[in-house]
Amino acid sequence: MAEKSIEKVAVIGAGVMGGGIAAQVANAGIPVLLMDIVPEGAKDRSVIAKTAIQKMLKADPAPFMSKRAAKRVTPGNIEDDLDQLADCDWIVEVVIERLDIKQDLYKKIQATRKRGSIVSSNTSTLPLAQLVEGMDPALKPDFMITHFFNPPRYMRLLEVVAGPDTRDDAVGLLSDFADRRLGKDVVACNDTPGFIANRIGTFWIQAAVATALDQGLSVEEADAVMGRPLGIPKTGVFALMDLVGIDLMPHVDRSLSENLPEDDAYNQVRRDLPIVREMIEAGYTGRKGKGGFFRLNKEGGKRIKEARNLQTGDYAPARKVALESLDAAKQGGARALVAHKDKGGVYAWTVMSRLLDYTASLVPEIADTVADVDRAMRLGYNWKFGPFELIDKLGAADFAKRLEDEGAPVPALLKTAAEAGSFYRVEDGRLQYLGVEGGYHDVERPEGVELLADVKRRSEPLVRNGSASLWDVGDGVLCFEVHTKLNVLDPEVFALFRKAIEIVPKAHKALVLYNEGSNFSAGANLGLALFAANTAMWPMIESMVGEGQKTYQALKRAPFPVVAAPSGLALGGGCEMLLHADAVQAHAESYIGLVEVGVGVIPGWGGTKELMHRLAENPRLPKGPMPHVAKAFETIGTAQVAKSAFEAQELGFLRPTDGITFNRDRLLADAKARALELTKDYQPPEPIVLTLPGPSGRAGLNLALHDLKLKGLVTPHDETVAGELANVLTGGPGADQTEPVSEDEVLALERASFMRLARTSQTLARMEHTITTGKPLRN
């Protein structure tokens, strides 16, 4: 009998991965049982699971999206608590990578689980065919591999491997749950060693390390080349190994090598690396050890980043890399990089040509389509482009010809792409991929997934400028997209907002604020503000503040619903945008905060009044003129940033009624649906009227600030900024808690306080420091 839903989960194995999987299930609101073995002589028989939960509550980055989620995890052990599996709909095995231990555990699970419950293994190395050897026939239809990537909360890829006996409906149920509830992008893999991402990723690491040794590159040079110029994270390969743990590399290598044929290209590129073995033996296992290929030297109270010499093993201060090939890549991308003749270009070609050649030979062995392979590498290794997308950037025909000229094998699939022109194309506004049979097929999106990227392929914006665009996403809903660097807000963004407010009511129903960048918005354009301040163009700054206030008020008063859909950073003015929307549909990984005090000012576009209003309506806070003011003073004054959408609700940046979407690809569709819901009998919100405490409240906030000053926790400029914040939050010197304060009055206070702070030299220094370093300055 098949389960119709997954309402309770068990995770067996409370290590880093098992704990992380349990935490993500709990984040999704699902109760989860976390179990491990009973340590010999332990007084508390569930101590391993309990310790794992406590460690996760202290970990950074945090596996839990809120402290409350941890309460959904029940610790247990496999000797006393296996009977509780009878209540679970999905049981995940995350124990040591030993076949005998796993198979013995499956027998115990089968004896206690309920009929139709799904059982899966998180193995990263063992084929499903081996796992099911000797398995009870009654378990096989419910069994599969679900391979998460670490850390499970943040890595979107989930590789799923089904066996010949696995029920299709079980795969469908679990895939849908992982997609919608856990936020995973599920990729179906064939039952081959390493599945997709680790098969390709481990080849890449082995080739990159061996080639760097052979060609005499430093770790700094190798990472600079094998990083951003290729659309790979800046960690490159050596810093990546430091991050995941150098001691993990031999285990994954051994498993792949043993399970792949001798003539597989992986076994030709891999080799024993004495430097890796020696580092592990000496405790240099990466960030978790004494250091790795890089380390942070803290001697003498300084923090100096050092790099390891691959030949001598000595450490020296890390050097900035200067290569002509890297300069060429800034203009011409990956194609220019691999074509260059300096050592960076030669290194890039040697590694990537072998990798891409190998990858092209693996379809359909490891996955049915090139699109699945590319998704796996984008999501599992955070590459900007998958291998086949990279080949298209190099030119499929040019790449195949260069391989042939060098005597390298050219896989059949690559020859087909060279003849067809590319692995991907856009036809009639639809993205298509090349199939193994030589025809093109639409890239199909799961039901309920809408991407702005697809809208852009089939249409033009209704209106646009250099900073923002307005798109028709169907059903009477328009989408406002910011597309500046970090999606910062500037006068052009506000100009297009005003146009959008005019356009929507003419023929449409609602507006969604959304983009598909890494961040929703990092706030105001500080560079523009600093330029104006350094040239004493104070009217320009005052105009920016005033225009921002007017625009956000106009959005709030618009005769149509506005729904904001953030993902990533929504800071400063980006947070204020959310606060003025009728509703927010937030990606679970939204990091929201009013952080203006970090650059020496206070929120200037209405953030203080909107946060106070939400806190005043929060039933968890006491009533009266002071509690919401004190809470806003603490939240804004300490630049608190919510580390998830759930924390944003706790801090008041999101309402309890605002929605949270776990899968990033479903965010636009969810926001659009919310906007359409609000169109029924829509009326703009009534103007806010705040009850503020006036001078008595200001005195209370000053007293709290004085205590912090005595403890040495605030600088003189912090005190100045906090004083202006207190002035706004309490309604100014003329406020009387018996008389309500209007929105316009609070906005006027915001403008005046902002401008006073903007004129100070300390604020200018903070702005300049933040722009150049990305970090706040305490002055």
PDB file of N, CA, C and O in Angstrom, residues 203-219 221-222 237-238 268-275 293 309-311 343-344 346-348 350-351 354:
ATOM      1  N   PHE A 203      36.469  13.682 -10.744  1.00  0.00           N
ATOM      2  CA  PHE A 203      37.389  13.692 -11.899  1.00  0.00           C
ATOM      3  C   PHE A 203      38.030  15.070 -12.035  1.00  0.00           C
ATOM      4  O   PHE A 203      39.251  15.182 -12.233  1.00  0.00           O
ATOM      5  N   TRP A 204      37.207  16.107 -11.917  1.00  0.00           N
ATOM      6  CA  TRP A 204      37.709  17.482 -12.043  1.00  0.00           C
ATOM      7  C   TRP A 204      38.764  17.775 -10.975  1.00  0.00           C
ATOM      8  O   TRP A 204      39.827  18.329 -11.271  1.00  0.00           O
ATOM      9  N   ILE A 205      38.492  17.400  -9.736  1.00  0.00           N
ATOM     10  CA  ILE A 205      39.442  17.653  -8.644  1.00  0.00           C
ATOM     11  C   ILE A 205      40.747  16.902  -8.882  1.00  0.00           C
ATOM     12  O   ILE A 205      41.841  17.467  -8.758  1.00  0.00           O
ATOM     13  N   GLN A 206      40.632  15.617  -9.229  1.00  0.00           N
ATOM     14  CA  GLN A 206      41.840  14.823  -9.469  1.00  0.00           C
ATOM     15  C   GLN A 206      42.672  15.415 -10.618  1.00  0.00           C
ATOM     16  O   GLN A 206      43.895  15.552 -10.516  1.00  0.00           O
ATOM     17  N   ALA A 207      42.006  15.769 -11.691  1.00  0.00           N
ATOM     18  CA  ALA A 207      42.716  16.327 -12.847  1.00  0.00           C
ATOM     19  C   ALA A 207      43.344  17.677 -12.509  1.00  0.00           C
ATOM     20  O   ALA A 207      44.481  17.964 -12.909  1.00  0.00           O
ATOM     21  N   ALA A 208      42.619  18.500 -11.759  1.00  0.00           N
ATOM     22  CA  ALA A 208      43.117  19.841 -11.441  1.00  0.00           C
ATOM     23  C   ALA A 208      44.324  19.782 -10.514  1.00  0.00           C
ATOM     24  O   ALA A 208      45.296  20.530 -10.695  1.00  0.00           O
ATOM     25  N   VAL A 209      44.272  18.903  -9.514  1.00  0.00           N
ATOM     26  CA  VAL A 209      45.387  18.802  -8.576  1.00  0.00           C
ATOM     27  C   VAL A 209      46.613  18.214  -9.274  1.00  0.00           C
ATOM     28  O   VAL A 209      47.728  18.754  -9.178  1.00  0.00           O
ATOM     29  N   ALA A 210      46.429  17.109  -9.984  1.00  0.00           N
ATOM     30  CA  ALA A 210      47.564  16.456 -10.656  1.00  0.00           C
ATOM     31  C   ALA A 210      48.197  17.378 -11.692  1.00  0.00           C
ATOM     32  O   ALA A 210      49.428  17.447 -11.810  1.00  0.00           O
ATOM     33  N   THR A 211      47.368  18.094 -12.443  1.00  0.00           N
ATOM     34  CA  THR A 211      47.895  18.979 -13.483  1.00  0.00           C
ATOM     35  C   THR A 211      48.633  20.168 -12.881  1.00  0.00           C
ATOM     36  O   THR A 211      49.657  20.609 -13.417  1.00  0.00           O
ATOM     37  N   ALA A 212      48.131  20.696 -11.770  1.00  0.00           N
ATOM     38  CA  ALA A 212      48.825  21.801 -11.104  1.00  0.00           C
ATOM     39  C   ALA A 212      50.220  21.360 -10.650  1.00  0.00           C
ATOM     40  O   ALA A 212      51.198  22.109 -10.787  1.00  0.00           O
ATOM     41  N   LEU A 213      50.306  20.132 -10.144  1.00  0.00           N
ATOM     42  CA  LEU A 213      51.607  19.593  -9.740  1.00  0.00           C
ATOM     43  C   LEU A 213      52.516  19.411 -10.956  1.00  0.00           C
ATOM     44  O   LEU A 213      53.697  19.784 -10.934  1.00  0.00           O
ATOM     45  N   ASP A 214      51.973  18.846 -12.022  1.00  0.00           N
ATOM     46  CA  ASP A 214      52.770  18.576 -13.219  1.00  0.00           C
ATOM     47  C   ASP A 214      53.258  19.849 -13.896  1.00  0.00           C
ATOM     48  O   ASP A 214      54.388  19.903 -14.409  1.00  0.00           O
ATOM     49  N   GLN A 215      52.401  20.874 -13.921  1.00  0.00           N
ATOM     50  CA  GLN A 215      52.734  22.093 -14.658  1.00  0.00           C
ATOM     51  C   GLN A 215      53.351  23.180 -13.776  1.00  0.00           C
ATOM     52  O   GLN A 215      53.656  24.271 -14.257  1.00  0.00           O
ATOM     53  N   GLY A 216      53.517  22.880 -12.483  1.00  0.00           N
ATOM     54  CA  GLY A 216      54.215  23.806 -11.601  1.00  0.00           C
ATOM     55  C   GLY A 216      53.442  25.042 -11.211  1.00  0.00           C
ATOM     56  O   GLY A 216      54.051  26.097 -10.949  1.00  0.00           O
ATOM     57  N   LEU A 217      52.116  24.951 -11.138  1.00  0.00           N
ATOM     58  CA  LEU A 217      51.320  26.093 -10.696  1.00  0.00           C
ATOM     59  C   LEU A 217      51.259  26.133  -9.175  1.00  0.00           C
ATOM     60  O   LEU A 217      51.278  25.094  -8.505  1.00  0.00           O
ATOM     61  N   SER A 218      51.170  27.322  -8.627  1.00  0.00           N
ATOM     62  CA  SER A 218      50.928  27.466  -7.196  1.00  0.00           C
ATOM     63  C   SER A 218      49.448  27.248  -6.912  1.00  0.00           C
ATOM     64  O   SER A 218      48.616  27.302  -7.839  1.00  0.00           O
ATOM     65  N   VAL A 219      49.103  27.019  -5.651  1.00  0.00           N
ATOM     66  CA  VAL A 219      47.685  26.827  -5.327  1.00  0.00           C
ATOM     67  C   VAL A 219      46.901  28.108  -5.602  1.00  0.00           C
ATOM     68  O   VAL A 219      45.731  28.049  -6.015  1.00  0.00           O
ATOM     69  N   GLU A 221      47.508  30.287  -8.020  1.00  0.00           N
ATOM     70  CA  GLU A 221      47.313  30.365  -9.467  1.00  0.00           C
ATOM     71  C   GLU A 221      46.267  29.359  -9.934  1.00  0.00           C
ATOM     72  O   GLU A 221      45.387  29.694 -10.743  1.00  0.00           O
ATOM     73  N   ALA A 222      46.349  28.150  -9.419  1.00  0.00           N
ATOM     74  CA  ALA A 222      45.396  27.121  -9.834  1.00  0.00           C
ATOM     75  C   ALA A 222      43.970  27.523  -9.487  1.00  0.00           C
ATOM     76  O   ALA A 222      43.048  27.385 -10.307  1.00  0.00           O
ATOM     77  N   VAL A 237      39.738  24.806  -6.771  1.00  0.00           N
ATOM     78  CA  VAL A 237      39.837  23.392  -6.404  1.00  0.00           C
ATOM     79  C   VAL A 237      40.538  23.181  -5.064  1.00  0.00           C
ATOM     80  O   VAL A 237      40.068  22.410  -4.226  1.00  0.00           O
ATOM     81  N   PHE A 238      41.647  23.878  -4.819  1.00  0.00           N
ATOM     82  CA  PHE A 238      42.389  23.654  -3.576  1.00  0.00           C
ATOM     83  C   PHE A 238      41.637  24.208  -2.363  1.00  0.00           C
ATOM     84  O   PHE A 238      41.547  23.546  -1.323  1.00  0.00           O
ATOM     85  N   GLN A 268      42.590   6.670 -15.368  1.00  0.00           N
ATOM     86  CA  GLN A 268      43.773   7.128 -16.088  1.00  0.00           C
ATOM     87  C   GLN A 268      44.249   8.485 -15.571  1.00  0.00           C
ATOM     88  O   GLN A 268      45.443   8.778 -15.589  1.00  0.00           O
ATOM     89  N   VAL A 269      43.301   9.298 -15.079  1.00  0.00           N
ATOM     90  CA  VAL A 269      43.676  10.626 -14.606  1.00  0.00           C
ATOM     91  C   VAL A 269      44.064  10.620 -13.132  1.00  0.00           C
ATOM     92  O   VAL A 269      44.894  11.411 -12.686  1.00  0.00           O
ATOM     93  N   ARG A 270      43.495   9.723 -12.355  1.00  0.00           N
ATOM     94  CA  ARG A 270      43.766   9.689 -10.919  1.00  0.00           C
ATOM     95  C   ARG A 270      45.135   9.060 -10.659  1.00  0.00           C
ATOM     96  O   ARG A 270      45.633   8.273 -11.442  1.00  0.00           O
ATOM     97  N   ARG A 271      45.703   9.428  -9.541  1.00  0.00           N
ATOM     98  CA  ARG A 271      46.958   8.791  -9.129  1.00  0.00           C
ATOM     99  C   ARG A 271      47.165   9.070  -7.653  1.00  0.00           C
ATOM    100  O   ARG A 271      46.531   9.965  -7.070  1.00  0.00           O
ATOM    101  N   ASP A 272      48.039   8.311  -7.058  1.00  0.00           N
ATOM    102  CA  ASP A 272      48.358   8.542  -5.663  1.00  0.00           C
ATOM    103  C   ASP A 272      49.069   9.890  -5.543  1.00  0.00           C
ATOM    104  O   ASP A 272      49.993  10.192  -6.298  1.00  0.00           O
ATOM    105  N   LEU A 273      48.614  10.706  -4.585  1.00  0.00           N
ATOM    106  CA  LEU A 273      49.182  12.038  -4.409  1.00  0.00           C
ATOM    107  C   LEU A 273      49.856  12.098  -3.038  1.00  0.00           C
ATOM    108  O   LEU A 273      49.193  12.286  -2.019  1.00  0.00           O
ATOM    109  N   PRO A 274      51.172  11.903  -3.005  1.00  0.00           N
ATOM    110  CA  PRO A 274      51.880  11.898  -1.715  1.00  0.00           C
ATOM    111  C   PRO A 274      51.625  13.147  -0.884  1.00  0.00           C
ATOM    112  O   PRO A 274      51.530  13.068   0.345  1.00  0.00           O
ATOM    113  N   ILE A 275      51.492  14.315  -1.536  1.00  0.00           N
ATOM    114  CA  ILE A 275      51.287  15.550  -0.785  1.00  0.00           C
ATOM    115  C   ILE A 275      49.991  15.493   0.018  1.00  0.00           C
ATOM    116  O   ILE A 275      49.915  15.950   1.159  1.00  0.00           O
ATOM    117  N   PHE A 293      45.576  23.521   2.153  1.00  0.00           N
ATOM    118  CA  PHE A 293      46.367  24.186   1.124  1.00  0.00           C
ATOM    119  C   PHE A 293      46.463  25.684   1.426  1.00  0.00           C
ATOM    120  O   PHE A 293      47.378  26.367   0.976  1.00  0.00           O
ATOM    121  N   ASN A 309      53.152  25.694  -0.346  1.00  0.00           N
ATOM    122  CA  ASN A 309      53.937  25.421  -1.544  1.00  0.00           C
ATOM    123  C   ASN A 309      53.803  23.938  -1.888  1.00  0.00           C
ATOM    124  O   ASN A 309      54.086  23.072  -1.061  1.00  0.00           O
ATOM    125  N   LEU A 310      53.338  23.630  -3.094  1.00  0.00           N
ATOM    126  CA  LEU A 310      53.064  22.241  -3.475  1.00  0.00           C
ATOM    127  C   LEU A 310      54.340  21.408  -3.603  1.00  0.00           C
ATOM    128  O   LEU A 310      54.279  20.178  -3.547  1.00  0.00           O
ATOM    129  N   GLN A 311      55.479  22.074  -3.767  1.00  0.00           N
ATOM    130  CA  GLN A 311      56.729  21.326  -3.903  1.00  0.00           C
ATOM    131  C   GLN A 311      57.422  21.103  -2.556  1.00  0.00           C
ATOM    132  O   GLN A 311      57.864  19.997  -2.248  1.00  0.00           O
ATOM    133  N   LYS A 343      50.705  30.096 -18.826  1.00  0.00           N
ATOM    134  CA  LYS A 343      50.506  28.883 -18.035  1.00  0.00           C
ATOM    135  C   LYS A 343      49.090  28.766 -17.482  1.00  0.00           C
ATOM    136  O   LYS A 343      48.603  27.657 -17.269  1.00  0.00           O
ATOM    137  N   GLY A 344      48.414  29.895 -17.284  1.00  0.00           N
ATOM    138  CA  GLY A 344      47.025  29.836 -16.844  1.00  0.00           C
ATOM    139  C   GLY A 344      46.123  29.259 -17.908  1.00  0.00           C
ATOM    140  O   GLY A 344      45.261  28.414 -17.629  1.00  0.00           O
ATOM    141  N   VAL A 346      47.084  27.339 -20.467  1.00  0.00           N
ATOM    142  CA  VAL A 346      47.452  25.935 -20.706  1.00  0.00           C
ATOM    143  C   VAL A 346      46.857  25.046 -19.619  1.00  0.00           C
ATOM    144  O   VAL A 346      46.332  23.955 -19.898  1.00  0.00           O
ATOM    145  N   TYR A 347      46.917  25.518 -18.378  1.00  0.00           N
ATOM    146  CA  TYR A 347      46.351  24.761 -17.258  1.00  0.00           C
ATOM    147  C   TYR A 347      44.844  24.594 -17.427  1.00  0.00           C
ATOM    148  O   TYR A 347      44.291  23.498 -17.270  1.00  0.00           O
ATOM    149  N   ALA A 348      44.170  25.694 -17.756  1.00  0.00           N
ATOM    150  CA  ALA A 348      42.712  25.646 -17.923  1.00  0.00           C
ATOM    151  C   ALA A 348      42.329  24.656 -19.019  1.00  0.00           C
ATOM    152  O   ALA A 348      41.397  23.849 -18.848  1.00  0.00           O
ATOM    153  N   THR A 350      44.099  22.104 -20.261  1.00  0.00           N
ATOM    154  CA  THR A 350      44.479  20.730 -19.923  1.00  0.00           C
ATOM    155  C   THR A 350      43.430  20.091 -19.018  1.00  0.00           C
ATOM    156  O   THR A 350      42.977  18.965 -19.255  1.00  0.00           O
ATOM    157  N   VAL A 351      43.010  20.810 -17.996  1.00  0.00           N
ATOM    158  CA  VAL A 351      42.036  20.259 -17.041  1.00  0.00           C
ATOM    159  C   VAL A 351      40.647  20.178 -17.655  1.00  0.00           C
ATOM    160  O   VAL A 351      39.994  19.129 -17.633  1.00  0.00           O
ATOM    161  N   ARG A 354      39.969  17.690 -20.657  1.00  0.00           N
ATOM    162  CA  ARG A 354      39.838  16.300 -20.208  1.00  0.00           C
ATOM    163  C   ARG A 354      38.504  16.081 -19.515  1.00  0.00           C
ATOM    164  O   ARG A 354      37.836  15.067 -19.716  1.00  0.00           O
TER     165      ARG A 354
END
